[in-house]
Short mmCIF file of C-alpha atoms and ligand atoms in Angstrom, two decimals:
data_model
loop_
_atom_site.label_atom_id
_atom_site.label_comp_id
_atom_site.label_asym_id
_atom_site.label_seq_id
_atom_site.Cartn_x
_atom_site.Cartn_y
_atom_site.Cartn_z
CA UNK A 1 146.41 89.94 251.07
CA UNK A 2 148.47 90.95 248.26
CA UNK A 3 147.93 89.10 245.12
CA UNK A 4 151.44 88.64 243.08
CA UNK A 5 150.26 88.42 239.06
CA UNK A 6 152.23 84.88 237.84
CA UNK A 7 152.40 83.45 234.18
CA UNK A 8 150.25 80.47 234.03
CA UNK A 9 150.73 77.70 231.61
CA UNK A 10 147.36 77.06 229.40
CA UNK A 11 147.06 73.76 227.95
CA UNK A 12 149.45 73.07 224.79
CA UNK A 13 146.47 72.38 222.15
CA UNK A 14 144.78 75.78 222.89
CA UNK A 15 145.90 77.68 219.53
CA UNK A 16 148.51 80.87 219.74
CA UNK A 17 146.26 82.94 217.21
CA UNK A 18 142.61 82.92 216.48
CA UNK A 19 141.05 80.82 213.58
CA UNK A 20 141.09 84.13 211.71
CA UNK A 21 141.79 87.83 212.45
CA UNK A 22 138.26 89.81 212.89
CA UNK A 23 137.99 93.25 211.76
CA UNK A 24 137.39 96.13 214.05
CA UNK A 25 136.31 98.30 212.29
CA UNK A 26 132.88 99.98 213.88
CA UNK A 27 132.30 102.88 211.23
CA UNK A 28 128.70 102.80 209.62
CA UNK A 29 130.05 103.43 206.10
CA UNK A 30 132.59 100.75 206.24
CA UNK A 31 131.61 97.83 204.03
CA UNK A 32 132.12 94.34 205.51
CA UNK A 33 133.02 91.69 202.38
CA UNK A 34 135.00 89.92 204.47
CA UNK A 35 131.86 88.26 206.91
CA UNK A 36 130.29 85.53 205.91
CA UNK A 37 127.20 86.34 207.18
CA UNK A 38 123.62 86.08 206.13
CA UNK A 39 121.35 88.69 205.59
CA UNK A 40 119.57 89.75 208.14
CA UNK A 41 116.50 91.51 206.24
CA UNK A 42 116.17 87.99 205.31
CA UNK A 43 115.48 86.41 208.84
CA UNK A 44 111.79 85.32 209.29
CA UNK A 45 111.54 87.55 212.14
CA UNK A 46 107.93 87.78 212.01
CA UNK A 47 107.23 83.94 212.28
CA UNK A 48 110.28 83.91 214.50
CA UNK A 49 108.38 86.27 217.37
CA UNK A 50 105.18 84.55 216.77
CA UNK A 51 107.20 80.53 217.12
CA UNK A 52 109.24 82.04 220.66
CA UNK A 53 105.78 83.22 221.55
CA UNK A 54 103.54 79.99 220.85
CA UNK A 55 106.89 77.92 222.52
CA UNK A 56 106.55 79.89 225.51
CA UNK A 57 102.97 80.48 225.98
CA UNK A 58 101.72 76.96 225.11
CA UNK A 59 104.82 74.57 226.91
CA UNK A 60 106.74 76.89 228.15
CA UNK A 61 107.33 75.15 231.11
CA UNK A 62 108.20 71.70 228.92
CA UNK A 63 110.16 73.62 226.25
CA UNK A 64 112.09 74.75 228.79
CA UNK A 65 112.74 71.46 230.54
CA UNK A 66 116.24 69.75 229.70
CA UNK A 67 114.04 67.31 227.43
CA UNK A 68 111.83 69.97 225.55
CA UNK A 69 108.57 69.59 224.62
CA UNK A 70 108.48 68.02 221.34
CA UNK A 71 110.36 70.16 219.17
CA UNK A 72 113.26 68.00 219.02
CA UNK A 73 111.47 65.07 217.58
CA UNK A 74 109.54 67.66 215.16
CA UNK A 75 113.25 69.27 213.89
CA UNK A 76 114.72 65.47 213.43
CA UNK A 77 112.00 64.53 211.40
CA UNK A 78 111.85 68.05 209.65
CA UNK A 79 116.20 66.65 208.54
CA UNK A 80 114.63 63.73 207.49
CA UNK A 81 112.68 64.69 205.22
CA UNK A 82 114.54 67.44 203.63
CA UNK A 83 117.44 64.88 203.53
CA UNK A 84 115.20 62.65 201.66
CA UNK A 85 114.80 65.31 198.99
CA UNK A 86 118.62 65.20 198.60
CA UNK A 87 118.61 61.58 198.17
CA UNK A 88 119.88 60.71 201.37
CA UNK A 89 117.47 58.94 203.44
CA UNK A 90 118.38 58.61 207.14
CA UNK A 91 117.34 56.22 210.47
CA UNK A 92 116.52 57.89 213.22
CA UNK A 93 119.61 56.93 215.03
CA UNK A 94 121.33 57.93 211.56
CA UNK A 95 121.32 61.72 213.02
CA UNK A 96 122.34 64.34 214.98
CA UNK A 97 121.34 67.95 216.07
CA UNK A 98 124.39 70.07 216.76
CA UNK A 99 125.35 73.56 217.89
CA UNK A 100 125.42 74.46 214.46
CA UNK A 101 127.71 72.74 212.09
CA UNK A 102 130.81 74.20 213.27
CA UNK A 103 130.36 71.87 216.45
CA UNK A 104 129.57 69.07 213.92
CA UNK A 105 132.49 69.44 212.42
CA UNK A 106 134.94 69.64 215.76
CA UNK A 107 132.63 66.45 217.02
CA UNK A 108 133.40 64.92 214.08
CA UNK A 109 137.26 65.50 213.84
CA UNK A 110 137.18 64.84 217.10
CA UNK A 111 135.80 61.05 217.22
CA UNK A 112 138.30 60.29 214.05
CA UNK A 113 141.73 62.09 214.94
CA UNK A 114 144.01 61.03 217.48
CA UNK A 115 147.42 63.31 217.44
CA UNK A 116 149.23 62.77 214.68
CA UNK A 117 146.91 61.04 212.30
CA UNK A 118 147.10 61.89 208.70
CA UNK A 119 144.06 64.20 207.66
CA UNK A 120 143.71 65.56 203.83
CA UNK A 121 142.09 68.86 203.33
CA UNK A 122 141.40 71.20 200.43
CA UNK A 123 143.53 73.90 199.38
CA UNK A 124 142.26 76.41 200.55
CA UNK A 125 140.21 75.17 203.00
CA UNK A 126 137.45 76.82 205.50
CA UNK A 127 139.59 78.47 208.23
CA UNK A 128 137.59 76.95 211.48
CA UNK A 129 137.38 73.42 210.45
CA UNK A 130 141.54 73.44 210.12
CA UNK A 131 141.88 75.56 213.35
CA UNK A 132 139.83 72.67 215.25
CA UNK A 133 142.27 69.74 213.01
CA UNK A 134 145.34 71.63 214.29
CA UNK A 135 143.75 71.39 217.76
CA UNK A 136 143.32 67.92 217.56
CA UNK A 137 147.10 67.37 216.64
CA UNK A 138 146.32 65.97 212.83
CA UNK A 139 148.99 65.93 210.66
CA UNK A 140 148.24 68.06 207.64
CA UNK A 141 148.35 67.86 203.59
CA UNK A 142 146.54 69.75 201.14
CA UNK A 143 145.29 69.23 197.92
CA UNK A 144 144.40 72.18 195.32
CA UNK A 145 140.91 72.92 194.21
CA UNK A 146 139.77 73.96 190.23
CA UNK A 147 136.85 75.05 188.81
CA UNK A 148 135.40 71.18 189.17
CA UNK A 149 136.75 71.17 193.15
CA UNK A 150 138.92 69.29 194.72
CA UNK A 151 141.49 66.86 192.03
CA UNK A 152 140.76 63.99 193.37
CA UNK A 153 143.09 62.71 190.48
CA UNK A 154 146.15 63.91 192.81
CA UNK A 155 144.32 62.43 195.73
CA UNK A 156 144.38 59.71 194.25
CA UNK A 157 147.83 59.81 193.45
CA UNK A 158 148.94 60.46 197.00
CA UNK A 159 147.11 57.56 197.93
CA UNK A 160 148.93 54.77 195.65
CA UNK A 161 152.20 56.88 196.57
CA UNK A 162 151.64 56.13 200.12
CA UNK A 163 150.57 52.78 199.59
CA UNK A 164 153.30 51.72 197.72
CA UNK A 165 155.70 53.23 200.19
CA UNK A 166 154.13 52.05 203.10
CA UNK A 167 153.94 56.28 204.35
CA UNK A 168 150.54 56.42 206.46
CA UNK A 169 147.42 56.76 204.80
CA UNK A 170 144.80 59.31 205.90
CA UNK A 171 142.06 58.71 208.20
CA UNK A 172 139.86 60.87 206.74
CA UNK A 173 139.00 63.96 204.51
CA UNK A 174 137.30 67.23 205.31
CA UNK A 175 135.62 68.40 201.96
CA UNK A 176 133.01 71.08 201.17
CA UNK A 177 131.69 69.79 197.91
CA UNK A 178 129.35 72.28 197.09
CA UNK A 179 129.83 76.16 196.89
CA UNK A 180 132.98 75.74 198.26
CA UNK A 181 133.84 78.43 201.23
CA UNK A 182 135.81 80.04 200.24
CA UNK A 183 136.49 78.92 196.66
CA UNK A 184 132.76 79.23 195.13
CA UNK A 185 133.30 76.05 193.19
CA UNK A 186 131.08 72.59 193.13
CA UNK A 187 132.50 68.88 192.65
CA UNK A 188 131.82 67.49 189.82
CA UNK A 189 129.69 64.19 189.49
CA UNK A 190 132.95 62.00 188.04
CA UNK A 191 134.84 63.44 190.87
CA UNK A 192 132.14 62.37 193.33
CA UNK A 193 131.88 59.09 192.43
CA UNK A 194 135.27 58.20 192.03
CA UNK A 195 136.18 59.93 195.75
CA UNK A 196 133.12 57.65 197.33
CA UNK A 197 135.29 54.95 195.97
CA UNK A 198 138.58 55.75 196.94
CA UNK A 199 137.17 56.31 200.39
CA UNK A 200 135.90 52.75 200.71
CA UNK A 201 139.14 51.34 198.83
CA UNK A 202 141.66 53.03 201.46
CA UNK A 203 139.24 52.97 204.21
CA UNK A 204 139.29 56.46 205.16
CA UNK A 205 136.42 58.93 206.32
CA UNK A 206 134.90 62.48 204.74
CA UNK A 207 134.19 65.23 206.63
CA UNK A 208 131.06 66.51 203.84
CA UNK A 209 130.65 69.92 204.83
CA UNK A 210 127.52 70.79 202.84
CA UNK A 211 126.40 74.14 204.75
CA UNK A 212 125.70 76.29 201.46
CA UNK A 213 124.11 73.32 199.11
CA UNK A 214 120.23 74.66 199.82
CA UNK A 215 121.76 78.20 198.62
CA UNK A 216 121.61 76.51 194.87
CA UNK A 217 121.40 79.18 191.79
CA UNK A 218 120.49 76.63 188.89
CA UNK A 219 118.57 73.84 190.58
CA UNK A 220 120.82 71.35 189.36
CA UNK A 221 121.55 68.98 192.10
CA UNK A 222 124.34 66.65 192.14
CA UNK A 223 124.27 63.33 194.55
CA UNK A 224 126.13 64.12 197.90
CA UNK A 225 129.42 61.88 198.91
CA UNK A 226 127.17 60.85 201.54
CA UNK A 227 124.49 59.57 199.27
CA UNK A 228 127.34 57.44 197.35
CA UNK A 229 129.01 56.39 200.55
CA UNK A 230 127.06 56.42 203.72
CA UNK A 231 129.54 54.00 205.21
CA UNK A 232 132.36 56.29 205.35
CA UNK A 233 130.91 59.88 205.33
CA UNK A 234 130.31 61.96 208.06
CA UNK A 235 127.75 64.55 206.64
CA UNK A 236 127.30 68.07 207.97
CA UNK A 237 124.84 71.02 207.23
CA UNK A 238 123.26 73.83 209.07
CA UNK A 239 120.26 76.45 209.65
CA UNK A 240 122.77 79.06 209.76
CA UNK A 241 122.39 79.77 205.97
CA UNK A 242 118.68 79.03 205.15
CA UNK A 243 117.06 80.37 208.79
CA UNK A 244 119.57 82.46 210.92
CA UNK A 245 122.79 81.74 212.41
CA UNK A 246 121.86 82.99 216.12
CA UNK A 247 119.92 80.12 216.49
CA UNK A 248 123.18 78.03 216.61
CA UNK A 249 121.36 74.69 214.97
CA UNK A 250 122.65 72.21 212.42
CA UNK A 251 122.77 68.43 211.84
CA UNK A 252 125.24 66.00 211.32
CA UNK A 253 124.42 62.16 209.29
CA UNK A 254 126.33 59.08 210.14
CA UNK A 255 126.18 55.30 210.25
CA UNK A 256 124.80 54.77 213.64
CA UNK A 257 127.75 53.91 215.38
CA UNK A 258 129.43 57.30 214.29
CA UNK A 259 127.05 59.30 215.95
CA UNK A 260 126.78 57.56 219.23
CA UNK A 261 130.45 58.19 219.31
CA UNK A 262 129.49 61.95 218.61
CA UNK A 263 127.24 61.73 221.57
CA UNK A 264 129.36 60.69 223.26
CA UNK A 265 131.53 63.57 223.21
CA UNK A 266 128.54 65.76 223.47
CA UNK A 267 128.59 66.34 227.23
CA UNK A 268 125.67 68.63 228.25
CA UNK A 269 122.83 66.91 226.48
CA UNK A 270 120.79 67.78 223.56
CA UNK A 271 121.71 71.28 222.30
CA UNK A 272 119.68 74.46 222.43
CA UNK A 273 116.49 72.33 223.61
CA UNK A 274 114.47 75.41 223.71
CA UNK A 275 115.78 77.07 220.45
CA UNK A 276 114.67 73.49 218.50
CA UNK A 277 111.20 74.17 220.49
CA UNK A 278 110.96 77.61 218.37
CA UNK A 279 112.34 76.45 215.51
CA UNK A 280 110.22 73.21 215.46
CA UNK A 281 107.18 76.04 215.65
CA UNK A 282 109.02 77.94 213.14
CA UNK A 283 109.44 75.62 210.17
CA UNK A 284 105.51 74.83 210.62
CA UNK A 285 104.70 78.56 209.78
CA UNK A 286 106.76 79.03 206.87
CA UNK A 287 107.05 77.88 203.02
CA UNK A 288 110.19 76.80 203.31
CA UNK A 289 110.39 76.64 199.71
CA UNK A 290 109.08 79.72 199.21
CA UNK A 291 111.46 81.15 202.01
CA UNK A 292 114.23 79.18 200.60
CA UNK A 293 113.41 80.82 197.00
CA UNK A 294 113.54 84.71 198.26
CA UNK A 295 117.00 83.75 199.91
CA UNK A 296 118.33 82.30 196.31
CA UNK A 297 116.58 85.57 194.33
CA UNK A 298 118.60 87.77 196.87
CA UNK A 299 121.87 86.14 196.63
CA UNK A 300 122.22 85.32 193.01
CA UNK A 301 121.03 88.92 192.41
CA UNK A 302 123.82 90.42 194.65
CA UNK A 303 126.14 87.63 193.15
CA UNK A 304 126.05 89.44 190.19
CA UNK A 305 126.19 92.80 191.39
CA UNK A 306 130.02 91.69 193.13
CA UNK A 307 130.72 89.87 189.41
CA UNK A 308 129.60 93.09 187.38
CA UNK A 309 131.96 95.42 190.05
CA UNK A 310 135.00 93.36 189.86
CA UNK A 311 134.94 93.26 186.54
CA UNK A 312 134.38 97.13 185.99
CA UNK A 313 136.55 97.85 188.50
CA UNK A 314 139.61 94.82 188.43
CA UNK A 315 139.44 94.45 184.88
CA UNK A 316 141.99 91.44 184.01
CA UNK A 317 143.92 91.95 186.99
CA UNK A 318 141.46 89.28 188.66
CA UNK A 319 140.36 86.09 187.93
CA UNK A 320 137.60 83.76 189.50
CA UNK A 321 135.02 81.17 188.97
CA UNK A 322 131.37 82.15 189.10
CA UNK A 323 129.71 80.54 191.99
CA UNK A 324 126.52 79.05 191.50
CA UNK A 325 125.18 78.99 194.53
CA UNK A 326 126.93 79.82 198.44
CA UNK A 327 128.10 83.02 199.62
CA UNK A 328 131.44 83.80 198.62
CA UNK A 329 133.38 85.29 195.35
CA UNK A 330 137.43 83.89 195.22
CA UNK A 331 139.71 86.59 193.77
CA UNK A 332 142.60 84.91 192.15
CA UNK A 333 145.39 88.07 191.58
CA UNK A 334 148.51 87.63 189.79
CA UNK A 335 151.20 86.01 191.97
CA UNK A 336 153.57 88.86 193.65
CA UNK A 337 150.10 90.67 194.53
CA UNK A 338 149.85 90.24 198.66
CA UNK A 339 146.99 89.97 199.69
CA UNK A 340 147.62 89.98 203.20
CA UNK A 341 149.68 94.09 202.32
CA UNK A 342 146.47 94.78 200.89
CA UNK A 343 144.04 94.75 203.66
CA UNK A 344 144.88 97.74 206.02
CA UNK A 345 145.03 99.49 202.78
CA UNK A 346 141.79 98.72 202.03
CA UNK A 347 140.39 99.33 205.53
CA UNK A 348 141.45 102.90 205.22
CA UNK A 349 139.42 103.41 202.10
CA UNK A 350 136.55 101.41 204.22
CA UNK A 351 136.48 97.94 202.71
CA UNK A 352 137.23 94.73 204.14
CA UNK A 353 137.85 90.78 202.81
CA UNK A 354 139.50 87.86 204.14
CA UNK A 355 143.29 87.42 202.66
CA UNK A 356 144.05 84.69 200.62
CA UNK A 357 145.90 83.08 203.60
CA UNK A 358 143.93 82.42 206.41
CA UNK A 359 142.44 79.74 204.29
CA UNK A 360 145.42 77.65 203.68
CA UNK A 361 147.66 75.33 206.13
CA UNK A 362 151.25 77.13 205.16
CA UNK A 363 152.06 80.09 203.87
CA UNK A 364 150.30 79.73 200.60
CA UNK A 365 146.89 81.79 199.11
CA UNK A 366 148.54 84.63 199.53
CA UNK A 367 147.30 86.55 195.95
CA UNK A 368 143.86 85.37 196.59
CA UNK A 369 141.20 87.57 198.61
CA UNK A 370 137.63 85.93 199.70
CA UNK A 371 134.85 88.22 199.43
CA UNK A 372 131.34 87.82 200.56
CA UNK A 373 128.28 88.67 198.35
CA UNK A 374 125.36 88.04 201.05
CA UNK A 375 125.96 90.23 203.90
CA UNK A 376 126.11 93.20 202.28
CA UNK A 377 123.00 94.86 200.14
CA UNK A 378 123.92 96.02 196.37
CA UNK A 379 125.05 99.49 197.11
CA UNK A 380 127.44 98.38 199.70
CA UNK A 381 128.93 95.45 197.25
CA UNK A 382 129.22 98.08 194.52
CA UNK A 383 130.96 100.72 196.72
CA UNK A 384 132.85 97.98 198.75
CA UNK A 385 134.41 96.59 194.97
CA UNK A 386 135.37 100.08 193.92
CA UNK A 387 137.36 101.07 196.94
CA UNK A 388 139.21 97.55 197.02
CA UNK A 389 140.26 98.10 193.40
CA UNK A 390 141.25 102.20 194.51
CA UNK A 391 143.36 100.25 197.28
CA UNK A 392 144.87 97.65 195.35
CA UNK A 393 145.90 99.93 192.20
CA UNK A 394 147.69 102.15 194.72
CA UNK A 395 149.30 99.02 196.38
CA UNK A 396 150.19 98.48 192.47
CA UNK A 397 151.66 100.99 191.63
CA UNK A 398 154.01 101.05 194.80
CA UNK A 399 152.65 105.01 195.86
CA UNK A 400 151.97 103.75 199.24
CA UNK A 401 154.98 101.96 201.25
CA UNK A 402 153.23 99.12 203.88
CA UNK A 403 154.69 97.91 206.52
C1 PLP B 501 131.90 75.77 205.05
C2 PLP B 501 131.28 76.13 206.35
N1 PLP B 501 131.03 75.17 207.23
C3 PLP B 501 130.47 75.45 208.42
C4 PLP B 501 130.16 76.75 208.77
C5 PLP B 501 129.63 77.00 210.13
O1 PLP B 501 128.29 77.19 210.19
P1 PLP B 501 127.50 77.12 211.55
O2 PLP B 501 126.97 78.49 211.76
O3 PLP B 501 126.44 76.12 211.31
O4 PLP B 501 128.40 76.70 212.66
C6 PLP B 501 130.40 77.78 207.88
C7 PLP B 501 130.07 79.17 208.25
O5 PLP B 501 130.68 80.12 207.90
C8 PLP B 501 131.00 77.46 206.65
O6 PLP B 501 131.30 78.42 205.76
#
């Protein structure tokens, strides 16, 4: 039978282009600022093998059962606790385990946006969490971010603009209040508190994407949205950043009807039964402090590696705020720089970063450049740094024609 190849019509809300271009670059040399990724010397691999091995050899056969054996109960009340520390002190039916928090935040989105509801988001904002809004159908408006985070004096703003001319008000607000991705900046306290209260006054929810707080440079620890409002805060975080990303495990913290909803939309069960089994024998075998304290040495010290090459190397012709915590450095250029020219350049002289544009809802960001201080190791964040700056001063001084 001969097959005849036909067009096929996918369904509308599957996205044209990909939350954000990957690179494909393969050489060994090439230096990769633009993934967000955690370092993998850093992985507890040791304690991993020997939690996969106790998981399998002493309940294998329950671990591996759609229920588990245990580990589940062991990770929730592992959350607990640490959410305790943070001053947020959760019911068991207060929380859920998700496949990590990127599927916290869809779930979340998800339970709150029907096509064409009014959702607020930072500009810029983290790439995936607007690719699943757009999905959903939300109607989009941004708000700009400074040194202090989001102004929620313009939110506020918007909000007695809309009330006073009837225009719909949003149903909720998808925020990452601490280390900002890709921004590097932290709400401040005032801001906070006066947010938690708008959100209760206009009745909408906050997306609290809090997956780099742990990653915390100074120890000083502000109070989460969620702590403030717990009535109309979804809040998200993750293992990805303090344990390992593979393992595909974070949490999200609700009022109790929230998260059924969640479940709801949660078809296959519990996630990753067997990966909370090892990680349940995992977080028994480590310091977590202590683990949690060689991540922070590592990534403040390459934090200030990336700040002590940019400014060698940029000079004035950059500006950004120094993170205190997170992953991620935002380089603010002068306006007319394009970021988005910039990058083959610089993949030719072997660096990569994440233009300025992927991270907004329009056309905006584009003299801004994200990149990443904990992937790489110090020599690659030194050499990565230099040939950026070779690439942009020849994009500067017009000697190469893009395009
Ligand atoms: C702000 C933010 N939220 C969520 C995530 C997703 O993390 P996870 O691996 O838990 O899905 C990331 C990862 O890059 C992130 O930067």
């Amino acid at each position: 039978m001969t097959v005849t190849r036909q067009s096929f019509q996918f369904a509308d809300r599957i996205p044209s282009t990909p939350s954000i271009g990957s690179t494909t670059v393969t050489s060994p040399d090439h230096v990769h600022l633009s993934f967000g990724f955690a370092a993998p010397h850093l992985f507890p691999i040791e304690q991993l093998n020997e939690a996969a091995t106790e998981a399998i050899t002493s309940s294998g056969r329950q671990a591996l059962q759609y229920s588990g054996a245990g580990g589940q109960g062991k990770i929730r009340q592992w959350i607990q606790s640490r959410s305790a520390v943070h001053g947020m002190h959760v019911k068991e039916d207060e929380l859920l385990v998700t496949y990590g928090s990127t599927q916290g935040i869809d779930l979340a989105i998800n339970v709150l946006v029907n096509p064409g509801d009014h959702v607020w988001v930072e500009a810029p904002s983290f790439f995936s969490a607007l690719q699943s809004l757009r999905i959903a159908g939300a109607k989009l408006t941004s708000f700009p971010i400074d040194n202090d985070g989001v102004k929620v004096e313009l939110i506020e703003q918007a909000l007695l603009e809309a009330e006073r001319s009837k225009a719909p008000l949003p149903k909720l607000l998808y925020i990452m209040p601490t280390f900002h991705n890709p921004g590097g900046v932290t709400l401040s306290v005032e801001r906070r508190i006066r947010l938690a209260e708008l959100a209760q006054r206009y009745n909408f929810f906050i997306i609290e994407d809090d997956a780099y707080m742990e990653l915390n440079f100074t120890g000083e620890q502000l109070p989460t949205l969620y702590s403030l409002c717990p009535e109309r805060v979804i809040y998200l975080n993750t293992f990805s950043k303090i344990i390992a990303p593979g393992l595909r495990l974070g949490w999200a913290l609700a009022q109790k009807e929230v998260i059924q909803k969640m479940k709801l939309l949660m078809l296959g069960g519990s996630v990753g039964v067997f990966t909370q089994e090892i990680l349940a024998q995992l977080l028994e075998r480590i310091d977590f402090e202590d683990h949690l304290g060689q991540l922070k040495a590592y990534y403040k010290n390459n934090r200030d590696i990336m700040v002590d090459a940019t400014r060698q190397h940029f000079g004035s012709d950059v500006t950004f705020h120094l993170p205190q915590g997170g992953f991620f450095i935002w380089l603010a250029f002068n306006p007319g720089v394009n970021t988005t020219e910039l990058l083959p350049l610089a993949a030719s002289k072997g660096v990569s970063f994440v233009g300025g544009r992927s991270f907004y809802i329009g056309q905006d960001g584009l003299h801004y450049a994200r990149v990443c201080f904990s992937y790489c190791n110090g020599e690659q964040i030194t050499r990565g740094i230099r040939a950026l700056a070779e690439a942009y001063k020849e994009w500067k001084s017009g000697t190469v024609q893009i395009g």
